[in-house]
């Protein structure tokens, strides 16, 4: 059961800026097993974003090993990386990145458009199922500007789920949301994790880290902490115990 | 998808293509139309017709006007009849201009002395009455056949000219027939302003000459006109006893030559019009390119997202390329419709002859497709080369 989804060994990533070489990652190693809920934390400049890009197969390491679901990234071409992203990764972004003036259903269908094996009929039924899973079955025809921030992020999560990826990769996915909505979204992530989805959540908010099962903290391109949280708190609990909104009083 | 989201912009972009295609279609329709109308009119004079006239010779260095040359005679006509198997009919022509008088009315026109075959060679026909006969030719009878314009100018409405006597240079001619209307020819000449009479009558009674001015002949069919031309040239050279070193003292022209001359002129006109119209198509194409660049920049994040969720470079490229081609093809369809409408409007308002060929429509679509691909290529490529990491963070 506990198979490694991600295997990272001595990962390095250098950038050349002018004549200087910036070493964003200086040899990072860790494994992520199936069913984990991992948060990657770090201040800006810690290498967090570079880590996210490599995890998301948008960027390739300068040196070191990265196996995603037993596939080595280093040797893949651009097109093969695109295919891998399409099949194995579900992205959730801070700013949702939904197509404007396009219905929620069409937005969710989008990743499947790049998979020629899926018929239009299957595409639609899978998109509907994904929207139902995030609790938006009644909003399929709505365009992003008719949806609240929280609902938009749910559509984005449905889009990430629709191709049944091995890992959900979230980049500050609650960064644009108020705290109540953030907890709602995190509750959704926890629920998905309980159903077996592997989640990697990149954030700088310690609150969120406390809801995950494991936290890796980066600083200056190194892992400085790797903590397993045995009994993560429930986002639902937070929701129920939120201070009363004083605007309404 | 994106096109529907930006309706106004898409329509404005299309407008360039629409105007370009519409003008190409309309210009080609006008060009082809005038070409066809000239061809039709020349053909209506008889495509197998040949005209023989004396050449300006230069005796003593003084070139004489061709019509004053006197080297064509009835003997030449006989020579052609006997020696040219590909010539079906021949008729001489002698003509004079002058005032025609009937009762209190008069009309300046040309009287043409011809053979009985003339009508058939020129594709003319008798409307009322009869054509003069060989007998009339032999006796130089003072009979004539009138064209419509002459009748209108000499006779009161509804007054039948047949049986009446008109006077040309004080010589009375009895009207025995009228000609069916032919209208104006390509050059604006009224083909109905004509009086036909036996050529012998003109020779003996009007001009007092023995030579003939022109010979009209017809080849047995259109294809034979070139052979007929060679046969006539040979027959006339022999009849005129020309040595090999001497130039022809006559010239033979076929209608085919005339058609090809005019075709090449109208062809040039068509090409010129199409070229001008193509420039607007080019401008339309640049409009597409411009708007595609704007669209790529505006949708940088969308491109980043599409790449992140599995869109390959080629997928992104095709997305934008298809968009550009769709805009240009849609513009093309509307443009063709507008072009056809414009052409028919011009035809009905200005009375210009138009011909819309399926070739021009197919060509327009093809050009639209190529325009879309050509001008969509670079922006699409730019989109596909974006780095997904940067594109996703683009503000």
Coordinates of C-alpha atoms in Angstrom, one line a residue:
Chain A
X1 CA 0.0 0.0 0.0
X2 CA 2.6 2.5 1.0
X3 CA 4.3 2.9 -2.3
X4 CA 6.5 5.9 -3.0
X5 CA 4.8 8.4 -5.4
X6 CA 7.7 10.7 -5.3
X7 CA 11.3 9.8 -4.9
X8 CA 13.8 12.7 -4.7
X9 CA 17.5 12.2 -4.2
X10 CA 20.1 14.9 -3.9
X11 CA 18.1 17.2 -6.1
X12 CA 19.9 20.4 -7.3
X13 CA 18.8 23.3 -9.4
X14 CA 21.0 26.1 -10.5
X15 CA 20.0 29.3 -12.4
X16 CA 22.4 31.4 -14.3
X17 CA 21.6 35.1 -13.9
X18 CA 24.0 37.1 -15.9
X19 CA 27.5 35.8 -15.0
X20 CA 26.4 34.5 -11.6
X21 CA 25.0 31.1 -10.8
X22 CA 22.2 31.1 -8.3
X23 CA 21.8 27.7 -6.5
X24 CA 18.2 27.5 -5.6
X25 CA 18.2 23.9 -4.5
X26 CA 21.4 22.5 -3.1
X27 CA 20.8 18.8 -2.7
X28 CA 17.4 17.9 -1.4
X29 CA 16.2 14.3 -0.8
X30 CA 12.8 13.0 0.4
X31 CA 10.2 10.5 -0.5
X32 CA 6.4 10.9 -0.6
X33 CA 4.3 7.9 -0.2
X34 CA 0.9 7.2 -1.5
X35 CA -1.9 8.8 0.6
X36 CA 0.3 11.4 2.2
X37 CA -0.7 15.0 2.8
X38 CA 2.6 16.9 2.7
X39 CA 3.1 20.6 3.1
X40 CA 6.3 22.2 1.8
X41 CA 7.0 25.4 3.8
X42 CA 9.6 28.1 3.5
X43 CA 10.1 31.8 3.4
X44 CA 10.6 33.5 0.0
X45 CA 14.0 32.6 -1.4
X46 CA 14.0 29.3 0.3
X47 CA 13.7 27.3 -3.0
X48 CA 10.1 26.5 -2.4
X49 CA 8.9 27.7 -5.8
X50 CA 11.7 26.0 -7.6
X51 CA 10.8 22.8 -5.7
X52 CA 7.2 23.2 -6.8
X53 CA 8.1 23.7 -10.4
X54 CA 10.2 20.6 -10.4
X55 CA 7.6 18.5 -8.6
X56 CA 5.1 19.7 -11.1
X57 CA 7.3 18.6 -14.0
X58 CA 7.4 22.2 -15.3
X59 CA 11.1 22.4 -14.8
X60 CA 13.9 19.9 -14.8
X61 CA 16.6 19.5 -12.1
X62 CA 20.2 20.5 -12.9
X63 CA 21.4 17.4 -11.0
X64 CA 19.9 14.6 -8.9
X65 CA 17.1 12.2 -9.2
X66 CA 13.3 12.8 -9.4
X67 CA 11.1 9.8 -9.9
X68 CA 7.3 10.5 -10.1
X69 CA 5.3 7.3 -9.9
X70 CA 8.5 5.5 -10.9
X71 CA 9.2 7.6 -14.0
X72 CA 12.4 9.5 -14.1
X73 CA 11.9 13.1 -15.1
X74 CA 15.5 13.9 -16.1
X75 CA 15.4 12.0 -19.4
X76 CA 12.0 13.1 -20.7
X77 CA 11.4 15.4 -23.6
X78 CA 9.1 18.5 -23.4
X79 CA 6.2 16.6 -24.9
X80 CA 6.7 13.6 -22.6
X81 CA 6.7 16.0 -19.7
X82 CA 3.5 17.5 -20.9
X83 CA 2.0 14.1 -21.1
X84 CA 3.2 13.2 -17.6
X85 CA 1.6 16.4 -16.3
X86 CA -1.6 15.6 -18.0
X87 CA -1.8 12.0 -16.6
X88 CA -0.2 12.2 -13.2
X89 CA -0.5 15.7 -11.7
X90 CA -3.4 17.8 -10.8
X91 CA -2.5 21.5 -10.3
X92 CA -4.3 23.9 -8.0
X93 CA -3.1 27.5 -8.2
X94 CA -3.3 30.5 -5.9
X95 CA -5.2 32.5 -8.5
X96 CA -7.4 29.7 -9.7
X97 CA -6.5 30.2 -13.3
X98 CA -9.9 29.4 -14.7
X99 CA -10.7 30.4 -18.3
X100 CA -12.9 33.4 -18.2
X101 CA -16.3 33.4 -19.8
X102 CA -16.2 29.6 -19.9
X103 CA -18.5 27.4 -17.9
X104 CA -17.3 25.5 -14.9
X105 CA -18.0 22.2 -16.7
X106 CA -15.9 23.3 -19.7
X107 CA -13.1 24.4 -17.4
X108 CA -13.1 21.1 -15.7
X109 CA -13.1 19.2 -19.0
X110 CA -10.0 21.1 -20.2
X111 CA -7.2 18.6 -19.1
X112 CA -9.1 15.8 -20.8
X113 CA -9.0 17.7 -24.1
X114 CA -5.3 17.0 -24.1
X115 CA -5.9 13.3 -23.7
X116 CA -6.9 12.0 -27.1
X117 CA -7.9 8.6 -25.7
X118 CA -10.9 10.1 -23.9
X119 CA -14.1 10.5 -25.9
X120 CA -16.2 13.6 -25.6
X121 CA -18.9 11.7 -23.8
X122 CA -16.5 10.3 -21.2
X123 CA -15.0 13.7 -20.8
X124 CA -18.3 15.2 -19.9
X125 CA -19.3 12.4 -17.5
X126 CA -15.9 12.6 -15.7
X127 CA -16.1 16.4 -15.5
X128 CA -19.6 16.1 -13.9
X129 CA -18.3 13.5 -11.5
X130 CA -15.4 15.7 -10.5
X131 CA -17.7 18.7 -10.0
X132 CA -20.0 16.6 -7.8
X133 CA -17.0 15.5 -5.8
X134 CA -16.2 19.1 -4.9
X135 CA -19.8 19.9 -4.1
X136 CA -20.6 22.0 -7.2
X137 CA -23.0 19.8 -9.0
X138 CA -25.5 22.7 -9.2
X139 CA -23.0 25.2 -10.6
X140 CA -21.8 23.4 -13.8
X141 CA -23.1 26.0 -16.2
X142 CA -21.8 29.0 -14.3
X143 CA -18.9 31.0 -15.6
X144 CA -16.1 32.0 -13.2
X145 CA -17.4 35.6 -12.7
X146 CA -20.7 34.1 -11.5
X147 CA -18.9 32.1 -8.8
X148 CA -17.4 33.2 -5.4
X149 CA -13.6 32.8 -4.8
X150 CA -14.2 29.6 -2.8
X151 CA -16.4 28.2 -5.6
X152 CA -13.8 29.1 -8.2
X153 CA -11.1 27.2 -6.3
X154 CA -13.4 24.2 -6.0
X155 CA -13.8 24.3 -9.8
X156 CA -10.0 24.4 -10.0
X157 CA -9.7 21.4 -7.7
X158 CA -12.3 19.5 -9.8
X159 CA -10.2 20.3 -12.8
X160 CA -7.1 18.9 -11.0
X161 CA -9.0 15.8 -10.1
X162 CA -10.7 15.1 -13.4
X163 CA -7.7 13.1 -14.9
X164 CA -7.4 11.1 -11.7
X165 CA -3.8 12.1 -11.0
X166 CA -1.4 10.3 -8.6
X167 CA -0.8 13.6 -6.9
X168 CA -2.6 16.9 -6.3
X169 CA 0.0 19.8 -6.3
X170 CA -1.3 22.9 -4.7
X171 CA 0.5 26.2 -4.9
X172 CA -0.7 28.6 -2.1
X173 CA -4.1 27.3 -3.0
X174 CA -5.8 29.3 -0.2
X175 CA -3.7 32.5 -0.6
X176 CA -6.4 34.5 -2.3
X177 CA -9.2 33.4 0.0
X178 CA -10.5 34.7 3.4
X179 CA -9.9 32.4 6.4
X180 CA -13.4 30.8 6.5
X181 CA -13.2 29.9 2.8
X182 CA -9.6 28.7 3.3
X183 CA -10.8 26.3 5.9
X184 CA -13.6 25.1 3.6
X185 CA -11.1 24.4 0.9
X186 CA -8.7 22.7 3.3
X187 CA -11.5 20.6 4.6
X188 CA -12.1 19.5 1.0
X189 CA -8.4 18.7 0.6
X190 CA -8.5 16.6 3.9
X191 CA -11.6 14.8 2.6
X192 CA -9.8 14.0 -0.7
X193 CA -6.8 12.9 1.2
X194 CA -8.9 10.6 3.4
X195 CA -10.2 9.0 0.2
X196 CA -6.6 8.2 -0.7
X197 CA -5.4 11.2 -2.8
X198 CA -1.7 12.1 -2.3
X199 CA -1.5 15.9 -1.8
X200 CA 1.6 18.1 -1.9
X201 CA 0.7 21.6 -0.7
X202 CA 3.2 24.4 -1.0
X203 CA 2.6 27.3 1.4
X204 CA 4.1 29.7 3.8
X205 CA 1.3 29.6 6.3
X206 CA 2.0 27.5 9.4
X207 CA -1.8 27.2 10.0
X208 CA -2.1 25.1 6.9
X209 CA 0.9 23.0 7.8
X210 CA -0.7 22.0 11.0
X211 CA -3.6 20.5 9.1
X212 CA -1.4 18.2 7.0
X213 CA 0.2 14.9 8.0
X214 CA 3.7 15.9 7.3
X215 CA 5.7 19.2 6.8
X216 CA 8.9 19.8 5.1
X217 CA 10.6 23.2 5.7
X218 CA 13.1 24.5 3.3
X219 CA 15.6 27.2 3.8
X220 CA 18.4 28.4 1.4
X221 CA 17.9 25.3 -0.7
X222 CA 18.1 22.8 2.0
X223 CA 15.6 20.8 4.0
X224 CA 15.9 22.1 7.6
X225 CA 12.9 20.3 9.1
X226 CA 10.8 17.2 8.1
X227 CA 8.1 16.6 10.7
X228 CA 5.4 13.9 10.7
X229 CA 2.2 15.1 12.3
X230 CA 0.5 12.2 13.9
X231 CA -2.8 13.7 14.7
X232 CA -3.4 16.6 12.3
X233 CA -6.3 18.9 13.2
X234 CA -9.4 18.8 11.2
X235 CA -10.3 21.9 9.1
X236 CA -13.9 21.1 9.9
X237 CA -13.3 21.6 13.5
X238 CA -11.8 25.0 12.8
X239 CA -14.8 25.9 10.7
X240 CA -17.2 25.0 13.5
X241 CA -15.1 27.0 16.0
X242 CA -14.4 30.1 14.0
X243 CA -15.0 33.3 15.9
X244 CA -18.3 34.8 15.2
X245 CA -18.1 37.2 12.3
X246 CA -18.2 40.6 14.0
X247 CA -19.3 42.4 10.8
X248 CA -22.8 41.0 11.3
X249 CA -23.2 42.2 14.8
Chain B
X1 CA -14.0 29.5 -27.9
X2 CA -11.9 32.6 -27.4
X3 CA -13.3 34.1 -30.6
X4 CA -16.8 33.9 -29.3
X5 CA -15.6 35.5 -26.0
X6 CA -14.4 38.6 -27.9
X7 CA -17.1 39.1 -30.5
X8 CA -16.4 42.7 -31.3
X9 CA -12.7 42.3 -31.8
X10 CA -13.2 39.1 -33.9
X11 CA -15.7 40.9 -36.1
X12 CA -13.4 43.9 -36.6
X13 CA -10.4 41.6 -37.4
X14 CA -12.6 39.7 -39.9
X15 CA -13.6 42.9 -41.5
X16 CA -10.2 43.3 -43.1
X17 CA -10.5 39.9 -44.6
X18 CA -14.2 40.4 -45.6
X19 CA -13.4 43.6 -47.5
X20 CA -10.3 42.0 -49.1
X21 CA -12.2 38.9 -50.3
X22 CA -15.2 40.9 -51.3
X23 CA -13.2 43.2 -53.5
X24 CA -11.2 40.3 -55.0
X25 CA -14.4 38.6 -55.9
X26 CA -16.1 41.8 -57.3
X27 CA -13.0 42.8 -59.2
X28 CA -12.6 39.4 -60.8
X29 CA -16.3 39.4 -61.6
X30 CA -16.0 42.7 -63.4
X31 CA -12.8 41.8 -65.2
X32 CA -14.0 38.4 -66.2
X33 CA -17.4 39.9 -67.1
X34 CA -15.9 42.4 -69.5
X35 CA -13.7 39.8 -71.0
X36 CA -16.6 37.5 -71.6
X37 CA -18.8 40.2 -73.1
X38 CA -16.1 41.3 -75.5
X39 CA -15.6 37.7 -76.5
X40 CA -19.4 37.2 -77.0
X41 CA -19.7 40.2 -79.1
X42 CA -16.7 39.3 -81.3
X43 CA -18.1 35.8 -81.6
X44 CA -21.5 37.3 -82.6
X45 CA -19.8 38.8 -85.6
X46 CA -18.8 35.2 -86.5
X47 CA -15.8 33.5 -85.0
X48 CA -14.9 31.9 -88.3
X49 CA -14.9 35.2 -90.2
X50 CA -11.8 36.4 -92.1
X51 CA -11.3 39.9 -93.3
X52 CA -9.0 40.6 -96.3
X53 CA -8.0 44.1 -97.1
X54 CA -5.3 45.7 -99.2
X55 CA -2.1 46.6 -97.4
X56 CA -0.7 50.1 -97.5
X57 CA 1.9 49.8 -100.2
X58 CA 4.5 52.5 -100.4
X59 CA 4.9 53.2 -104.1
X60 CA 7.7 55.8 -104.4
X61 CA 8.0 56.0 -100.7
X62 CA 4.6 57.5 -100.2
X63 CA 2.4 55.3 -98.1
X64 CA -1.2 55.4 -99.3
X65 CA -4.2 54.9 -97.1
X66 CA -5.3 51.3 -97.2
X67 CA -8.8 52.1 -98.5
X68 CA -7.4 53.9 -101.5
X69 CA -5.5 50.8 -102.6
X70 CA -7.0 49.2 -105.6
X71 CA -5.3 45.9 -105.7
X72 CA -8.2 43.6 -104.6
X73 CA -10.4 42.6 -107.5
X74 CA -13.2 40.2 -108.2
X75 CA -10.5 37.9 -109.6
X76 CA -9.0 37.5 -106.2
X77 CA -12.4 36.6 -104.9
X78 CA -12.7 33.9 -107.5
X79 CA -9.2 32.7 -106.8
X80 CA -10.1 32.3 -103.1
X81 CA -13.3 30.5 -104.0
X82 CA -11.5 28.0 -106.2
X83 CA -8.3 27.4 -104.4
X84 CA -9.2 27.4 -100.7
X85 CA -11.0 24.2 -99.6
X86 CA -11.3 25.5 -96.0
X87 CA -13.1 28.7 -97.0
X88 CA -16.9 28.2 -97.1
X89 CA -18.2 31.6 -98.2
X90 CA -16.7 34.8 -99.7
X91 CA -18.2 38.2 -100.2
X92 CA -16.7 41.4 -101.5
X93 CA -17.3 44.7 -99.8
X94 CA -17.3 48.1 -101.3
X95 CA -18.8 51.0 -99.3
X96 CA -19.5 54.6 -99.6
X97 CA -20.8 57.2 -97.1
X98 CA -23.4 59.7 -97.9
X99 CA -26.8 61.2 -97.2
X100 CA -29.8 59.0 -97.6
X101 CA -33.1 60.7 -98.3
X102 CA -36.7 59.5 -98.0
X103 CA -39.5 61.9 -98.3
X104 CA -38.7 64.9 -96.1
X105 CA -36.2 63.0 -93.9
X106 CA -32.5 62.4 -94.4
X107 CA -29.8 60.4 -92.6
X108 CA -26.1 60.2 -93.1
X109 CA -25.0 56.6 -93.3
X110 CA -22.8 54.1 -95.1
X111 CA -24.0 52.1 -97.9
X112 CA -22.3 48.7 -98.3
X113 CA -22.1 46.8 -101.5
X114 CA -21.8 43.2 -100.8
X115 CA -22.4 39.7 -102.2
X116 CA -25.4 37.6 -101.3
X117 CA -23.2 35.5 -98.9
X118 CA -22.5 38.5 -96.7
X119 CA -25.4 38.0 -94.3
X120 CA -24.3 34.5 -93.5
X121 CA -20.6 35.4 -93.1
X122 CA -21.5 38.3 -90.7
X123 CA -24.2 36.2 -88.9
X124 CA -26.8 38.7 -89.9
X125 CA -30.3 37.9 -90.9
X126 CA -33.3 39.3 -92.7
X127 CA -36.3 40.4 -90.6
X128 CA -38.8 41.4 -93.1
X129 CA -38.8 41.1 -96.9
X130 CA -36.0 39.4 -98.8
X131 CA -32.3 39.6 -99.4
X132 CA -31.2 40.6 -102.9
X133 CA -30.4 37.7 -105.3
X134 CA -27.5 36.7 -107.5
X135 CA -29.6 38.0 -110.3
X136 CA -29.7 41.5 -108.7
X137 CA -25.9 41.3 -108.3
X138 CA -25.5 40.4 -111.9
X139 CA -27.7 43.2 -113.1
X140 CA -26.4 45.8 -110.6
X141 CA -30.0 46.2 -109.5
X142 CA -30.9 49.3 -107.5
X143 CA -32.3 47.4 -104.5
X144 CA -31.3 47.6 -100.9
X145 CA -31.8 46.1 -97.5
X146 CA -32.0 48.4 -94.5
X147 CA -30.7 48.2 -90.9
X148 CA -32.9 49.3 -88.0
X149 CA -31.2 52.6 -87.3
X150 CA -31.6 53.7 -90.9
X151 CA -35.3 52.8 -90.8
X152 CA -35.9 54.6 -87.6
X153 CA -34.3 57.8 -89.0
X154 CA -36.0 57.7 -92.4
X155 CA -39.4 56.4 -91.8
X156 CA -42.2 57.3 -89.5
X157 CA -43.1 54.9 -86.7
X158 CA -45.0 51.9 -88.0
X159 CA -44.4 52.8 -91.6
X160 CA -43.1 49.8 -93.4
X161 CA -40.1 50.6 -95.6
X162 CA -40.5 47.6 -97.8
X163 CA -41.4 48.6 -101.3
X164 CA -40.5 52.3 -100.7
X165 CA -37.7 54.0 -102.7
X166 CA -35.0 55.8 -100.9
X167 CA -32.3 58.0 -102.5
X168 CA -28.6 57.7 -101.9
X169 CA -26.6 60.4 -103.7
X170 CA -29.6 61.0 -105.9
X171 CA -29.7 57.4 -107.0
X172 CA -33.0 55.7 -106.1
X173 CA -32.9 52.4 -104.3
X174 CA -35.9 50.2 -103.8
X175 CA -36.1 48.7 -100.3
X176 CA -36.7 45.0 -100.5
X177 CA -35.9 43.9 -97.0
X178 CA -35.0 44.8 -93.4
X179 CA -32.2 43.5 -91.2
X180 CA -32.7 41.9 -87.8
X181 CA -31.3 44.1 -85.0
X182 CA -27.7 43.5 -83.9
X183 CA -27.1 46.3 -81.5
X184 CA -23.8 48.0 -80.8
X185 CA -20.6 46.1 -81.1
X186 CA -17.7 46.1 -78.6
X187 CA -16.3 49.3 -79.9
X188 CA -19.6 51.2 -79.6
X189 CA -20.4 51.1 -83.3
X190 CA -24.0 50.9 -84.2
X191 CA -24.2 47.7 -86.3
X192 CA -27.7 48.6 -87.4
X193 CA -26.7 51.8 -89.1
X194 CA -26.3 50.1 -92.4
X195 CA -27.6 49.7 -95.9
X196 CA -26.8 46.6 -97.9
X197 CA -27.0 46.6 -101.7
X198 CA -25.3 44.5 -104.4
X199 CA -21.6 45.3 -104.7
X200 CA -21.9 45.7 -108.4
X201 CA -24.5 48.5 -107.9
X202 CA -22.0 50.4 -105.8
X203 CA -19.1 49.7 -108.1
X204 CA -21.0 50.8 -111.3
X205 CA -23.6 53.3 -110.1
X206 CA -22.2 55.0 -107.0
X207 CA -18.4 54.9 -106.9
X208 CA -17.7 54.0 -110.5
X209 CA -14.8 51.7 -109.7
X210 CA -13.8 48.2 -110.8
X211 CA -11.8 47.1 -107.8
X212 CA -13.2 45.9 -104.4
X213 CA -12.2 47.4 -101.1
X214 CA -12.4 44.3 -98.8
X215 CA -13.2 40.7 -99.0
X216 CA -15.1 38.9 -96.2
X217 CA -14.8 35.2 -96.0
X218 CA -15.8 32.5 -93.6
X219 CA -13.9 29.4 -92.8
X220 CA -15.8 26.1 -92.8
X221 CA -15.6 26.1 -89.1
X222 CA -13.9 28.0 -86.3
X223 CA -10.9 25.6 -86.0
X224 CA -10.2 25.9 -89.7
X225 CA -9.7 29.7 -89.7
X226 CA -6.0 29.4 -89.3
X227 CA -5.7 27.0 -92.2
X228 CA -8.1 29.2 -94.2
X229 CA -5.9 32.2 -93.5
X230 CA -2.9 30.4 -95.0
X231 CA -4.8 29.2 -98.0
X232 CA -6.1 32.7 -98.7
X233 CA -2.7 34.2 -98.3
X234 CA -1.3 31.6 -100.8
X235 CA -4.1 32.1 -103.2
X236 CA -3.8 35.9 -103.2
X237 CA 0.0 35.9 -103.5
X238 CA -0.4 33.7 -106.6
X239 CA -3.2 35.9 -108.0
X240 CA -1.2 39.0 -107.4
X241 CA 1.9 37.4 -108.9
X242 CA 4.1 38.2 -105.9
X243 CA 7.6 37.0 -105.9
X244 CA 8.9 35.2 -102.8
X245 CA 10.9 38.2 -101.8
X246 CA 8.0 40.6 -101.9
X247 CA 5.8 41.3 -98.9
X248 CA 2.1 40.6 -99.0
X249 CA 0.2 43.6 -100.5
X250 CA -2.9 42.6 -98.5
X251 CA -3.6 41.5 -95.0
X252 CA -5.9 38.8 -93.7
X253 CA -7.3 38.9 -90.2
X254 CA -9.2 36.3 -88.4
X255 CA -11.7 36.9 -85.5
X256 CA -9.6 34.5 -83.4
X257 CA -6.8 37.1 -83.6
X258 CA -9.1 39.8 -82.5
X259 CA -10.4 37.8 -79.7
X260 CA -6.9 37.0 -78.4
X261 CA -5.9 40.6 -78.6
X262 CA -8.9 41.8 -76.6
X263 CA -8.6 38.8 -74.2
X264 CA -5.1 39.8 -73.4
X265 CA -6.1 43.4 -72.7
X266 CA -9.0 42.3 -70.4
X267 CA -6.8 39.7 -68.8
X268 CA -4.4 42.4 -67.9
X269 CA -7.2 44.5 -66.5
X270 CA -8.4 41.5 -64.5
X271 CA -5.0 40.9 -63.1
X272 CA -4.6 44.6 -62.2
X273 CA -7.9 44.7 -60.4
X274 CA -7.2 41.5 -58.6
X275 CA -3.8 42.7 -57.6
X276 CA -5.2 45.9 -56.1
X277 CA -7.8 43.9 -54.3
X278 CA -5.2 41.5 -53.0
X279 CA -3.5 44.3 -51.2
X280 CA -6.5 44.8 -49.0
X281 CA -6.4 41.1 -48.3
X282 CA -2.8 41.5 -47.3
X283 CA -3.7 44.3 -45.0
X284 CA -6.5 42.1 -43.6
X285 CA -3.9 39.4 -42.9
X286 CA -1.7 41.8 -41.1
X287 CA -4.7 42.7 -39.0
X288 CA -5.1 39.1 -38.0
X289 CA -1.5 38.8 -37.1
X290 CA -1.7 41.9 -35.0
X291 CA -4.8 40.7 -33.1
X292 CA -3.3 37.3 -32.6
X293 CA -0.3 38.9 -31.0
X294 CA -2.6 40.8 -28.7
X295 CA -4.5 37.7 -27.9
X296 CA -1.4 35.7 -27.1
X297 CA -0.1 38.4 -24.7
X298 CA -3.5 38.7 -23.1
X299 CA -3.9 35.0 -22.7
X300 CA -0.4 34.3 -21.4
X301 CA -1.7 32.8 -18.2
X302 CA -4.2 30.7 -20.0
X303 CA -1.4 29.4 -22.2
X304 CA 0.7 28.7 -19.0
X305 CA -2.3 26.8 -17.5
X306 CA -2.9 24.8 -20.6
X307 CA 0.7 23.8 -20.7
X308 CA 0.6 22.9 -17.0
X309 CA -2.3 20.6 -17.4
X310 CA -0.8 18.8 -20.3
X311 CA -1.0 20.9 -23.4
X312 CA 2.0 20.2 -25.6
X313 CA 3.7 22.9 -27.7
X314 CA 2.0 21.7 -30.8
X315 CA -1.4 21.8 -29.0
X316 CA -0.9 25.4 -28.1
X317 CA 0.3 26.3 -31.5
X318 CA -2.6 24.6 -33.2
X319 CA -5.1 26.3 -30.9
X320 CA -3.9 29.7 -32.0
X321 CA -3.3 28.7 -35.6
X322 CA -6.8 27.3 -35.9
X323 CA -8.2 30.5 -34.4
X324 CA -6.4 32.6 -37.0
X325 CA -7.6 30.3 -39.8
X326 CA -11.1 30.3 -38.5
X327 CA -11.2 34.1 -38.4
X328 CA -9.9 34.3 -42.0
X329 CA -12.1 31.5 -43.3
X330 CA -15.2 33.0 -41.6
X331 CA -14.1 36.3 -43.1
X332 CA -13.7 34.6 -46.4
X333 CA -17.2 33.2 -46.4
X334 CA -18.8 36.5 -45.5
X335 CA -16.5 38.2 -48.0
X336 CA -17.5 35.9 -50.8
X337 CA -21.2 36.5 -50.1
X338 CA -20.6 40.2 -49.9
X339 CA -18.5 40.1 -53.1
X340 CA -21.2 38.3 -55.0
X341 CA -23.8 40.7 -53.7
X342 CA -21.7 43.7 -54.7
X343 CA -21.1 42.2 -58.2
X344 CA -24.7 41.7 -58.8
X345 CA -25.5 45.2 -57.4
X346 CA -23.0 46.7 -59.8
X347 CA -24.4 44.6 -62.7
X348 CA -27.9 45.8 -62.0
X349 CA -27.2 49.4 -61.1
X350 CA -24.4 50.3 -63.6
X351 CA -25.3 47.6 -66.1
X352 CA -21.7 46.2 -66.1
X353 CA -21.3 42.7 -67.4
X354 CA -20.1 40.4 -64.6
X355 CA -19.1 36.8 -64.5
X356 CA -18.5 35.1 -61.2
X357 CA -16.4 32.0 -61.8
X358 CA -16.2 29.2 -59.2
X359 CA -12.5 29.4 -59.7
X360 CA -12.5 32.9 -58.2
X361 CA -14.5 31.7 -55.2
X362 CA -12.2 28.6 -54.6
X363 CA -9.2 30.8 -55.0
X364 CA -10.5 33.3 -52.4
X365 CA -11.0 30.5 -49.9
X366 CA -7.6 29.1 -50.6
X367 CA -6.0 32.6 -50.2
X368 CA -8.0 33.0 -46.9
X369 CA -6.7 29.8 -45.6
X370 CA -3.1 30.6 -46.6
X371 CA -3.5 34.1 -45.1
X372 CA -4.7 32.6 -41.8
X373 CA -1.9 30.1 -41.6
X374 CA 0.7 32.6 -42.8
X375 CA -0.2 35.4 -40.5
X376 CA -1.3 33.1 -37.6
X377 CA 1.9 31.1 -37.7
X378 CA 4.2 33.5 -36.0
X379 CA 1.9 34.5 -33.1
X380 CA 1.0 30.8 -32.6
X381 CA 4.6 29.9 -32.5
X382 CA 5.3 32.6 -30.0
X383 CA 2.6 31.2 -27.8
X384 CA 3.9 27.7 -28.0
X385 CA 7.4 28.8 -27.1
X386 CA 6.3 30.4 -23.8
X387 CA 7.8 29.0 -20.7
X388 CA 4.9 27.6 -18.6
X389 CA 6.5 28.7 -15.3
X390 CA 6.7 32.3 -16.4
X391 CA 3.4 32.2 -18.3
X392 CA 1.6 31.1 -15.1
X393 CA 3.0 34.0 -13.1
X394 CA 2.5 36.5 -15.9
X395 CA 0.6 39.6 -14.6

